[in-house]
Structures are given as C-alpha cells and as structure tokens.
PDB file of C-alpha atoms in Angstrom:
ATOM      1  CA  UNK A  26      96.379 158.776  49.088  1.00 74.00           C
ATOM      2  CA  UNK A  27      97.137 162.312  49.834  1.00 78.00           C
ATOM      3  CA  UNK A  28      99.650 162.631  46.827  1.00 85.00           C
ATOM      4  CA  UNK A  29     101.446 160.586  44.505  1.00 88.00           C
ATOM      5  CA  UNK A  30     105.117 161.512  42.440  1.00 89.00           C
ATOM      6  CA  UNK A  31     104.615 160.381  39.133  1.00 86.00           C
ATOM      7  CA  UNK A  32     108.155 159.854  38.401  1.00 89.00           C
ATOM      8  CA  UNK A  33     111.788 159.541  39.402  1.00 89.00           C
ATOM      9  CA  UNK A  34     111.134 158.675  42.857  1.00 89.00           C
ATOM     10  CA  UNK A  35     112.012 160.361  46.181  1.00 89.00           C
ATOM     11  CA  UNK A  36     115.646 160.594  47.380  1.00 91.00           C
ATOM     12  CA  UNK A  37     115.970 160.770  51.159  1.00 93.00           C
ATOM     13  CA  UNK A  38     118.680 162.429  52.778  1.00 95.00           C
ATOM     14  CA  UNK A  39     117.977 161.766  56.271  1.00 95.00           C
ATOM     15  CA  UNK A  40     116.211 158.925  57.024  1.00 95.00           C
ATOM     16  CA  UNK A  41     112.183 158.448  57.218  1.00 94.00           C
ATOM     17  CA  UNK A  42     109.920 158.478  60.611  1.00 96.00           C
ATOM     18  CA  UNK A  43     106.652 157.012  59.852  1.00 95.00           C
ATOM     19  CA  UNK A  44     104.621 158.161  62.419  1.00 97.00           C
ATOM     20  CA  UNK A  45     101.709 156.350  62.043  1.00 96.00           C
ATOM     21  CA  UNK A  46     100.020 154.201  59.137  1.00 94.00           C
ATOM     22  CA  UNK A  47     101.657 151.562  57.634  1.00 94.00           C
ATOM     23  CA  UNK A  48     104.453 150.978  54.260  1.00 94.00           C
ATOM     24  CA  UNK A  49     103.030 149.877  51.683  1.00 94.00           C
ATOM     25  CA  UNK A  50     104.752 147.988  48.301  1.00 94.00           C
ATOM     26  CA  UNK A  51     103.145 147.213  45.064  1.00 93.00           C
ATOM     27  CA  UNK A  52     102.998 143.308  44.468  1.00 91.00           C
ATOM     28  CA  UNK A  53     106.683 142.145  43.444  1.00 91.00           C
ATOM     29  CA  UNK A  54     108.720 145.045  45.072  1.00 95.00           C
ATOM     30  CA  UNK A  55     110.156 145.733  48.537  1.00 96.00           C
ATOM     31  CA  UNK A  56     113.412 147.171  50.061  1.00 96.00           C
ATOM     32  CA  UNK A  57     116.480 146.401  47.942  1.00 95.00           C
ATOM     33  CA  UNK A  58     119.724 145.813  49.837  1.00 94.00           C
ATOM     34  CA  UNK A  59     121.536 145.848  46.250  1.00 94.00           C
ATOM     35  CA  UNK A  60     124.019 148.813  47.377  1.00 92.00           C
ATOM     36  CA  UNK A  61     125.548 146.500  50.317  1.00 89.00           C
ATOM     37  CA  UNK A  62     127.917 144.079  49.451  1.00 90.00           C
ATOM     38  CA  UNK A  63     127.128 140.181  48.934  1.00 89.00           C
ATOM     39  CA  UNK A  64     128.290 136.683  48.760  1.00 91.00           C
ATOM     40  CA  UNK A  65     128.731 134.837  45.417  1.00 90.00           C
ATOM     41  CA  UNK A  66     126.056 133.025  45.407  1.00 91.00           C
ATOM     42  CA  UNK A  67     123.874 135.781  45.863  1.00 93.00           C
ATOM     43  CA  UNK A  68     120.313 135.092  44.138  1.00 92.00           C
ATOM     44  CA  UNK A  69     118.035 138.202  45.349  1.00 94.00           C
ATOM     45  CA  UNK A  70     118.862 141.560  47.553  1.00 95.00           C
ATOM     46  CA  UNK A  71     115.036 142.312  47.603  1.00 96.00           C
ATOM     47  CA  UNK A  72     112.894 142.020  50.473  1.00 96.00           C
ATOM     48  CA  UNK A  73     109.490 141.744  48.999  1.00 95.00           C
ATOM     49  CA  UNK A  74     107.742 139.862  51.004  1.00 96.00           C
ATOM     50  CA  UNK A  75     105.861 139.338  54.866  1.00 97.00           C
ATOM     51  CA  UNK A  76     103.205 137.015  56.033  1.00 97.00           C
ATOM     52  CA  UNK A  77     102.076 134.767  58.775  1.00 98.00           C
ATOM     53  CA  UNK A  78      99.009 133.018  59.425  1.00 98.00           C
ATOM     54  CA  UNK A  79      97.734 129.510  60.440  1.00 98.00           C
ATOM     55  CA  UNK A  80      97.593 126.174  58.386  1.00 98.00           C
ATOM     56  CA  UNK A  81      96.332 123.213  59.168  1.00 98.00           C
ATOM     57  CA  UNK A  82      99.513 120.225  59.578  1.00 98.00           C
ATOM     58  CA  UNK A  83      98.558 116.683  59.052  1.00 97.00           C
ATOM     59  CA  UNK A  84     100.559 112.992  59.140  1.00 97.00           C
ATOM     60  CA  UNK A  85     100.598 111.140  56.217  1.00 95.00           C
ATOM     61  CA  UNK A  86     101.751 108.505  54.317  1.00 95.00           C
ATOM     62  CA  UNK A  87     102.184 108.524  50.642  1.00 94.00           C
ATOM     63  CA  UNK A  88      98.999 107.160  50.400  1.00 94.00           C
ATOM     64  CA  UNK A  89      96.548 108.189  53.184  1.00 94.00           C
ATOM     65  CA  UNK A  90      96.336 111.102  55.671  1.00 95.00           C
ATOM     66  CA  UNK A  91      95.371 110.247  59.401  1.00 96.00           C
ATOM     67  CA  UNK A  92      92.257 111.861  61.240  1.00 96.00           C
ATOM     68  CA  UNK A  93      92.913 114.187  63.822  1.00 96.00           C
ATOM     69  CA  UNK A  94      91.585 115.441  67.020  1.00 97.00           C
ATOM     70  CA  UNK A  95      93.600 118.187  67.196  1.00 98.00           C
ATOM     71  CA  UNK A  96      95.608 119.929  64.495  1.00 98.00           C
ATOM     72  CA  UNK A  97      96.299 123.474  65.129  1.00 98.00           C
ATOM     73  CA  UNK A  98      99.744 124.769  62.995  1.00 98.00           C
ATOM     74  CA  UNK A  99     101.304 128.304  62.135  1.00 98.00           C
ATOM     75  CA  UNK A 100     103.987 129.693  60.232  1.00 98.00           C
ATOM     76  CA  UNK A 101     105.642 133.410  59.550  1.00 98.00           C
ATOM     77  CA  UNK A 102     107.308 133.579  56.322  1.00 98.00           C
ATOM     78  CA  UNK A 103     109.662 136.145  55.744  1.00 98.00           C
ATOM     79  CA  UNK A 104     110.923 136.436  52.242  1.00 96.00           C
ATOM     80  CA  UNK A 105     111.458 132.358  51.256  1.00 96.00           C
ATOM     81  CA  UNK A 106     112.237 131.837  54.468  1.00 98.00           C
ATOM     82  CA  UNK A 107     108.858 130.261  56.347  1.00 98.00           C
ATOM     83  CA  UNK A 108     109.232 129.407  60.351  1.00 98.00           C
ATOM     84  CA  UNK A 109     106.545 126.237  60.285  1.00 98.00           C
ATOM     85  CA  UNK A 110     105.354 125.069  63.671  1.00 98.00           C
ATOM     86  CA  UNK A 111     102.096 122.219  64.437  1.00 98.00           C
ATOM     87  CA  UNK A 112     100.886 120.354  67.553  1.00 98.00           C
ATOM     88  CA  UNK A 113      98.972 117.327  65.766  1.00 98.00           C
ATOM     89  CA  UNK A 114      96.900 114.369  67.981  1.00 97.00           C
ATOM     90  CA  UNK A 115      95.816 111.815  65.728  1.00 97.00           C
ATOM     91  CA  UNK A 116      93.033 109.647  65.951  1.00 94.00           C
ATOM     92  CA  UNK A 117      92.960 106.966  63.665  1.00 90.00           C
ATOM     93  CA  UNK A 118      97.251 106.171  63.514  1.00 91.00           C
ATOM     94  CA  UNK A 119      96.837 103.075  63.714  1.00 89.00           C
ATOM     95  CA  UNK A 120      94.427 101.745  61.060  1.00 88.00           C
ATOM     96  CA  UNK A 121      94.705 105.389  58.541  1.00 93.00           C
ATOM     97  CA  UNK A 122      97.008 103.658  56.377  1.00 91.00           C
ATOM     98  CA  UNK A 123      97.092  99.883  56.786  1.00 91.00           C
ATOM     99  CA  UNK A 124     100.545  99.242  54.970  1.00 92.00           C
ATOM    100  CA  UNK A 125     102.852  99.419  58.363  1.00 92.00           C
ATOM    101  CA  UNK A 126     106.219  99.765  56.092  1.00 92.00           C
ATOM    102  CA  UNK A 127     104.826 103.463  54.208  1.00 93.00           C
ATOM    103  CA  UNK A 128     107.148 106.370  56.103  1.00 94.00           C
ATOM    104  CA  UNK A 129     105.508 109.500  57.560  1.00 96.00           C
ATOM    105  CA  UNK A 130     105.128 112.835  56.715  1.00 97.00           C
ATOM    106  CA  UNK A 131     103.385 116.144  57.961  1.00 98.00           C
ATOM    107  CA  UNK A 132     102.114 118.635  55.748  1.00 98.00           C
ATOM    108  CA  UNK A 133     103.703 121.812  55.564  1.00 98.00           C
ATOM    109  CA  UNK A 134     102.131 125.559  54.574  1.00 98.00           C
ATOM    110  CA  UNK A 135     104.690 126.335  51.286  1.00 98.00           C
ATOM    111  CA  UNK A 136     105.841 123.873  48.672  1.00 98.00           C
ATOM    112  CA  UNK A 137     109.936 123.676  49.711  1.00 98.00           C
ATOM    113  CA  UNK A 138     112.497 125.658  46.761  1.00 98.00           C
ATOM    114  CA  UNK A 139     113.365 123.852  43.283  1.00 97.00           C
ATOM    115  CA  UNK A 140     116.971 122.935  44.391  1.00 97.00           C
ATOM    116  CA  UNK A 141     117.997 119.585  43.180  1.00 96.00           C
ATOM    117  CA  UNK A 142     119.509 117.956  46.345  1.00 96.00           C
ATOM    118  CA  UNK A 143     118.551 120.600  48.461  1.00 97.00           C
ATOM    119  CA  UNK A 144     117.536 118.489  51.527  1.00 97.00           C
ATOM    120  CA  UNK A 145     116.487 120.692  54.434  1.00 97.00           C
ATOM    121  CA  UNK A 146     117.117 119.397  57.651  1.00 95.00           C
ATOM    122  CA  UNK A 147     116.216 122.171  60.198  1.00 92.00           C
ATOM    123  CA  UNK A 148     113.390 120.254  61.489  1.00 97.00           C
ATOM    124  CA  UNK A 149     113.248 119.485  65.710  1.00 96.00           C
ATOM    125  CA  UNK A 150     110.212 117.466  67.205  1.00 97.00           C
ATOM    126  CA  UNK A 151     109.875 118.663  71.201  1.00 95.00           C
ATOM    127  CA  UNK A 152     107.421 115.945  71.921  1.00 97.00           C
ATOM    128  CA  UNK A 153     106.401 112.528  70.094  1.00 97.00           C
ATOM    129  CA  UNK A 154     104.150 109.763  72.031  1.00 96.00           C
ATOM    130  CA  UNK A 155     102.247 106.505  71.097  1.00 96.00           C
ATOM    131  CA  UNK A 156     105.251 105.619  68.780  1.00 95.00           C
ATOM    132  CA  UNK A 157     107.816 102.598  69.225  1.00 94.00           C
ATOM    133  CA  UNK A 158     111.043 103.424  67.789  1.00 95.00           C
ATOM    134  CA  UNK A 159     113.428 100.938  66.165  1.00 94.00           C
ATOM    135  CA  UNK A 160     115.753  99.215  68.472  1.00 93.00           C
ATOM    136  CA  UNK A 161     118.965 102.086  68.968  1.00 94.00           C
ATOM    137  CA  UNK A 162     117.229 104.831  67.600  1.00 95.00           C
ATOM    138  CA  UNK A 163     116.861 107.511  70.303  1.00 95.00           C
ATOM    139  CA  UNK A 164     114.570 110.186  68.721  1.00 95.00           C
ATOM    140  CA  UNK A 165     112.841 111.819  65.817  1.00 96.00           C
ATOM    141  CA  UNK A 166     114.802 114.327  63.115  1.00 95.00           C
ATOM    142  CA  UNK A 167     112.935 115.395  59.959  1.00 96.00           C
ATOM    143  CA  UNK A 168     113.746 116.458  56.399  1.00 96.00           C
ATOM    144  CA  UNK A 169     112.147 118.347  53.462  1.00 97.00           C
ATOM    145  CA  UNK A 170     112.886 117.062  50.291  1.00 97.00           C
ATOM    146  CA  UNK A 171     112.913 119.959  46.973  1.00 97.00           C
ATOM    147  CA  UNK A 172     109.232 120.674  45.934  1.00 98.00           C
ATOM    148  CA  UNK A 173     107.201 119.137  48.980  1.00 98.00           C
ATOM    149  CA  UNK A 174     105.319 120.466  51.343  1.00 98.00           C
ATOM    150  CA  UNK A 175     106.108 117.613  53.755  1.00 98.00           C
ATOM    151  CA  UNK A 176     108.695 116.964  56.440  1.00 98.00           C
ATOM    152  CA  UNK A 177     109.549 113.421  56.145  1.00 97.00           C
ATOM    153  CA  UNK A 178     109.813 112.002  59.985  1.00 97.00           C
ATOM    154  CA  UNK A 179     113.179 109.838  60.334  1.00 95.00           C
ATOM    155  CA  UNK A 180     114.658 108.144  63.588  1.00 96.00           C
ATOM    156  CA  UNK A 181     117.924 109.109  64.285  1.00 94.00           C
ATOM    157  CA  UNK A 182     120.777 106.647  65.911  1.00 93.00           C
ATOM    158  CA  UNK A 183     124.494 106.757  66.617  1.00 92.00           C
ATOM    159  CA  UNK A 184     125.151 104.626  63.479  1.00 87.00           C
ATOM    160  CA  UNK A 185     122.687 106.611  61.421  1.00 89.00           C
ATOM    161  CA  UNK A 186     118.966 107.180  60.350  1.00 91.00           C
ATOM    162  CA  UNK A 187     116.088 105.563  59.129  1.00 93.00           C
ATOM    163  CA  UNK A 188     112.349 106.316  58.576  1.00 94.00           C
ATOM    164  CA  UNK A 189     109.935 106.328  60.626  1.00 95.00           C
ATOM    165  CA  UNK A 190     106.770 103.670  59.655  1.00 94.00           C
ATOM    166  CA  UNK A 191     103.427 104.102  60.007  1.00 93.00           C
ATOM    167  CA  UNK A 192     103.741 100.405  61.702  1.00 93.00           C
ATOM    168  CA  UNK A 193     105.594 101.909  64.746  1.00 93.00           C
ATOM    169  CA  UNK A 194     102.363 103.990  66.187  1.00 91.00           C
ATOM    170  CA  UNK A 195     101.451 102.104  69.243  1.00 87.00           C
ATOM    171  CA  UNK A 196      98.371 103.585  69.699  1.00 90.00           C
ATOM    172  CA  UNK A 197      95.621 105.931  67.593  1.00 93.00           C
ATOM    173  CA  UNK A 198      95.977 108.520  69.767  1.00 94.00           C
ATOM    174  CA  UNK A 199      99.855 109.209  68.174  1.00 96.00           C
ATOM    175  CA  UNK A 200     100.888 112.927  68.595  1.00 97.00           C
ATOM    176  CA  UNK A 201     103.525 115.255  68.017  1.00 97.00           C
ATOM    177  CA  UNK A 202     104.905 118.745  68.369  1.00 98.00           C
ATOM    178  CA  UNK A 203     107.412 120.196  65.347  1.00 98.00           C
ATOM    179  CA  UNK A 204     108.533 123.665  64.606  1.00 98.00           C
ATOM    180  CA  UNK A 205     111.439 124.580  62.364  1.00 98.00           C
ATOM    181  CA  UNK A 206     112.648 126.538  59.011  1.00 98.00           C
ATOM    182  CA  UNK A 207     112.731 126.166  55.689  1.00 98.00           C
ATOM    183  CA  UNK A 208     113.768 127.952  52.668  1.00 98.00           C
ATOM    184  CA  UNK A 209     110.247 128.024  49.907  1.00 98.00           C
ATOM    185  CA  UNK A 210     109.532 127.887  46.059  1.00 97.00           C
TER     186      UNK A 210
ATOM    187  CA  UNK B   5      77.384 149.146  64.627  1.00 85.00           C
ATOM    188  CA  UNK B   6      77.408 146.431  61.918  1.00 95.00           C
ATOM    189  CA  UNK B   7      80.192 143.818  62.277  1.00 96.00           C
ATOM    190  CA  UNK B   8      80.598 141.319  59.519  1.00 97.00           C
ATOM    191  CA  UNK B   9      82.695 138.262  58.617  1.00 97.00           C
ATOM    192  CA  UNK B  10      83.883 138.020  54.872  1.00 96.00           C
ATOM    193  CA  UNK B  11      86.043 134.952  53.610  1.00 97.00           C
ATOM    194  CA  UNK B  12      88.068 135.587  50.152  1.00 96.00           C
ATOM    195  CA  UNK B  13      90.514 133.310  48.192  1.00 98.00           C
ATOM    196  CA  UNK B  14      93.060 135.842  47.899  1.00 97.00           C
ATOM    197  CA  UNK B  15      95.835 134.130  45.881  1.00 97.00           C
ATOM    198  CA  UNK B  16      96.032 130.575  44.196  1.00 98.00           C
ATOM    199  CA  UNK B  17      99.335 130.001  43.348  1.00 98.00           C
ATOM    200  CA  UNK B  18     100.656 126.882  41.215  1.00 98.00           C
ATOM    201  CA  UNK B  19     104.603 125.789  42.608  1.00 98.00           C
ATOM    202  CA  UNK B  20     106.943 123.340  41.214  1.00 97.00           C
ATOM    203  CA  UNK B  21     107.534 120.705  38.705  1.00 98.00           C
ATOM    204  CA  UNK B  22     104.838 118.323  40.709  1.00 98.00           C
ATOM    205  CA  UNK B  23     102.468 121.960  40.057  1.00 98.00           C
ATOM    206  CA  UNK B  24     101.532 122.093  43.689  1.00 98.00           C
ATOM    207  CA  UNK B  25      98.738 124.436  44.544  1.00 98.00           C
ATOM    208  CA  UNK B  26      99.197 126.677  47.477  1.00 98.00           C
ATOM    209  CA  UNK B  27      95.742 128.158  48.441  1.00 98.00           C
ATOM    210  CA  UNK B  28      96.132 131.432  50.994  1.00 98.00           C
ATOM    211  CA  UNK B  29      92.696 132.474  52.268  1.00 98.00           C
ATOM    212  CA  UNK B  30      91.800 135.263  54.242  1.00 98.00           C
ATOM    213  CA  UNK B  31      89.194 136.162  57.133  1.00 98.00           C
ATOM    214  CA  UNK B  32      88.304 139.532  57.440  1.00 97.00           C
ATOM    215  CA  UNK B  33      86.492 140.987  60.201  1.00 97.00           C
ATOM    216  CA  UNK B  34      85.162 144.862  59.234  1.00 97.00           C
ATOM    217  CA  UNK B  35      83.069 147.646  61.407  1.00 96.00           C
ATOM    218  CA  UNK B  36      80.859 149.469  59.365  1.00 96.00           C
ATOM    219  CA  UNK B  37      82.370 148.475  56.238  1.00 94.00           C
ATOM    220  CA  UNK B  38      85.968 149.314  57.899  1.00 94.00           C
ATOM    221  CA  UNK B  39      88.521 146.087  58.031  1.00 94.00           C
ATOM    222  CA  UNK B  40      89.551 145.677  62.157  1.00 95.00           C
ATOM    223  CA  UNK B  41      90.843 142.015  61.677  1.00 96.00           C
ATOM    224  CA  UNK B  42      92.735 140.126  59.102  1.00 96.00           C
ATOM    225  CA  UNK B  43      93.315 136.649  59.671  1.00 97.00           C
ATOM    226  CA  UNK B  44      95.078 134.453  57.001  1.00 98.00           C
ATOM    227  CA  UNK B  45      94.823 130.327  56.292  1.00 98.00           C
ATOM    228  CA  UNK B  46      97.435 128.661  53.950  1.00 98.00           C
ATOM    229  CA  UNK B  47      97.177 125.156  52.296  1.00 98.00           C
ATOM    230  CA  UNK B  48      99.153 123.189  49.783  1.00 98.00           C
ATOM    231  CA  UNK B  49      97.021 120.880  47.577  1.00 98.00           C
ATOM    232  CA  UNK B  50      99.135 117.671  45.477  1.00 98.00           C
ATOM    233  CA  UNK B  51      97.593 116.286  42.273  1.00 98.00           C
ATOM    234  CA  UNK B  52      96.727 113.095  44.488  1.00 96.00           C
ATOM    235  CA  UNK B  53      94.478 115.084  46.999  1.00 96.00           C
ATOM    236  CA  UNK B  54      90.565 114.959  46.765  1.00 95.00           C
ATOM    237  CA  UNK B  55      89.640 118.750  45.937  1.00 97.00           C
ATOM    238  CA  UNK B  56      86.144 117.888  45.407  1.00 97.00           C
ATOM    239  CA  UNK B  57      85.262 120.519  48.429  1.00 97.00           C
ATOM    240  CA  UNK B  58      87.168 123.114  47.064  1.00 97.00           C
ATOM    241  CA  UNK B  59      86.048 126.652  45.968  1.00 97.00           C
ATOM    242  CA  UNK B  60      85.118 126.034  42.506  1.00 98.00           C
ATOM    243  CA  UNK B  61      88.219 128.483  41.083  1.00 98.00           C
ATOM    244  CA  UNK B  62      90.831 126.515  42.924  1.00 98.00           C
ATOM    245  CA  UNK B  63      89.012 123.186  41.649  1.00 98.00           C
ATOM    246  CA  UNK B  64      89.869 125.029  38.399  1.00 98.00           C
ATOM    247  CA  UNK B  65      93.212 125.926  38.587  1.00 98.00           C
ATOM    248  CA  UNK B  66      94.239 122.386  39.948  1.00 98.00           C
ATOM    249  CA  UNK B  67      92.689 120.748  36.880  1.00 98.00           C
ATOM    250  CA  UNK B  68      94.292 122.957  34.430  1.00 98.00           C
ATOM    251  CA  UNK B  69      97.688 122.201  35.659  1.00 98.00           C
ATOM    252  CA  UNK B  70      97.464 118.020  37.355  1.00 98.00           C
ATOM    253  CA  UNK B  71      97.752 116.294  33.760  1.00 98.00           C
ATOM    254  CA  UNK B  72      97.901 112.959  34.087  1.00 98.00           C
ATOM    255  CA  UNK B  73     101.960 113.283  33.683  1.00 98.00           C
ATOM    256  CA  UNK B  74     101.908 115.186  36.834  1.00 98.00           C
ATOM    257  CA  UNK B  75      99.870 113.239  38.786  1.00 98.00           C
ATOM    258  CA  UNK B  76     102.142 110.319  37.822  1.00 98.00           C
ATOM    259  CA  UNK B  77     105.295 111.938  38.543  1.00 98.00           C
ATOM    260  CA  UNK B  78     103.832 113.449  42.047  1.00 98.00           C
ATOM    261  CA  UNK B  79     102.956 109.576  43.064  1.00 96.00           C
ATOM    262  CA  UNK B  80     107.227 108.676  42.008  1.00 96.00           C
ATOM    263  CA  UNK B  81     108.055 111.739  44.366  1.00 96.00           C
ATOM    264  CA  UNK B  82     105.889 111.030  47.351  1.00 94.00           C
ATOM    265  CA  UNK B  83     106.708 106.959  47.158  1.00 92.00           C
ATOM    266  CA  UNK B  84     110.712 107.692  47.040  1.00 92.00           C
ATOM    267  CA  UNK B  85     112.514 107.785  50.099  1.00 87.00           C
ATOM    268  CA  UNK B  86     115.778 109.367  48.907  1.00 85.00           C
ATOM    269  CA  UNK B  87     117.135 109.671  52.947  1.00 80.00           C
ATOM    270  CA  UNK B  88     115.264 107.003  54.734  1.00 70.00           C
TER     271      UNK B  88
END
C-alpha cells in the first residue's frame, strides 16, 4: 500500500477511474447506497459482499443422501442474494433411502434467511429423468423453506402440488438439472 | 519456476436456529510464492451429517454448537413438509 489517510476519509468530486488493480473493502463494509431513496421495508443499503465458486449438490431424503456419478454445482452470491445451479446423476435412487413415501431434496451452498414463512419458490428444473410422476402432475417446481440449505422437489398439477417421493425414481440412474435464486442467512 | 497448490479453510461460519455450518474452502494456485488462481468450494453441514472426515477445526466448531436440542429440532425441520 502506497499510502494510507488515517482519518476522515476521501471526498470525491468527480468520480474514480481505477485503472488497474482491484477495490478492496475491509470485512463487513462495502458501497452504501444510503443517500438514494428506499422502500419501507428497507433492511440494508450496503453492498458488502461478492463471491462465486462451486459446491457440490446432492438428493436427499430426510434421512439418507443418494450416491452420485456425477454432481458438479455452482453458485454466485451477490450480497444475500445466491444464483444456485447443479446437474446431479444418481446412482443408487432407487435403494439410497428404502422408505418410498420420504420427499426429496437437493442440497444447496448457503443456509436460506431466518424469515418465518418465507418460502422461496424461484426454483426451475430444465431436465428430470428416471422419475414417474403422480397421475396429473405435469412437472417438477421446488421450494426452500427458512434456514435450509435444501430445495424441496414438489410436482406441480392444475389442481395443485404435492411432493415428490423417493418411491417415484424408476431407475438408479435418476438425474436432474436445477438453477435458480434465493435470498441467504 | 515453482508452482504450488495450497488448500485453506478460509471461513467456518455457524447459520440459523438449526446452527448450520457453512464451510467455504479455497484452492490457491501461486508462482513463486505469487497467487495466479483462486478457486473457492462451499458446503453446508446439518447436525445430522457424519463430519467424521472433516478438518479437525470444523469437526470443532460443529460440536460446540449441535447440542443435542439442536440436533433434535434439525430432525422436526427436515421431517416436516410444511408445502408438500
């Protein structure tokens, strides 16, 4: 560090062009939007944090978790906001469990925010095979409930929903592909 | 030229009532002592998870916090189905 000011800060008049090198913030502080205006339910105005990276998604039940062939996820979280996307191939569906009425999950990066009834539903699944829906149901929707790191996988009908059970894999070899956001502790 | 491959916990955070344990770990790839690569790995262990692999500070950490009232109420939380 070629210099440092001690205190007060530095006001800038005209803007900043970083020109190379990076912008670096002290653990717990970022760029504060406090001086724009903001909705009443406004909890935080500070940016403070950026990551992505990989994680490693898996199905499970409340019990067991599944083996996998493949299992590759990744996520970007920006602020609480985290963008969570997996391809998983199973290899054991069938038999990982053994109770065929325990609903599935898959395992997320981030434990989901401590907001009673906050049920986030922003969950899509491209692709899903080896699986037997329930007669009417048409395709797979998915939910976080507060303080889990799990989607829980539902089946989604004209009349309604209902969970998806580790009974309805058809064959060890069940996979799926899932990518969506959700709002973090 | 000396290229080398470090691993480092870098944060072990404990989240929620249920005290969930979100592990970050990164890979870092240096040059001649110089980072060139940072790769990061997140995971979430639940009291009802076998951490008996873990790095022996995040084995740590999880016992501290997974009393057996935690562990109880995680098993509640996972077995509910509050939309199915």
């Amino acid at each position: 560090m070629a210099a440092t000011i001690p205190t007060n800060g530095l006001g800038l008049a005209s803007g900043l062009a970083i020109t190379d090198g990076d912008l670096t913030f002290a653990s717990g502080h970022g760029i504060s939007f406090a001086a724009d205006a903001h909705g009443g339910g406004m909890a935080s105005e500070l940016f403070d944090d950026y990551e992505e990276g990989s994680y490693t998604p898996t199905v499970q039940t409340s019990v067991n978790t599944a083996g996998t062939s493949t299992a590759v996820g990744n996520y970007i979280k920006v602020g609480r906001a985290c963008y969570a996307s997996g391809y998983i191939i199973c290899n054991n569906a069938t038999s990982f469990d053994g109770t065929a009425s325990r609903t599935l999950r898959i395992g997320l990066p981030f434990t989901s925010v401590n907001t009673t009834n906050l049920y986030q539903g922003g969950w899509t699944f491209g692709y899903y095979t080896q699986v037997t829906l329930d007669s009417g149901y048409y395709g797979l929707v998915g939910y976080t409930v507060p303080n889990e790191a799990l989607i829980r996988i539902i089946q989604q009908a004209n009349a309604g929903v209902f969970s998806l059970k580790e009974g309805k894999m058809n064959n060890d070899d069940f996979a799926v592909m899932f990518g969506g956001w959700y709002e973090i502790a | 030229m000396a290229i080398t491959k470090e691993t480092e916990i870098s944060k072990i955070e404990v989240v929620g009532p249920y005290r969930a344990v979100q592990v970050r770990t990164d890979t870092v790839i240096k040059e001649d002592g110089t980072e060139i690569s940072r790769k990061i790995h997140r995971k979430v262990l639940d009291s009802d998870m076998d951490i008996s692999a873990e790095d022996a500070e995040v084995k740590a950490v999880a016992n501290a916090v997974w009393t057996d009232a935690i562990k109880a109420a995680w098993k509640t939380q996972k077995e509910s189905d509050p939309k199915g």
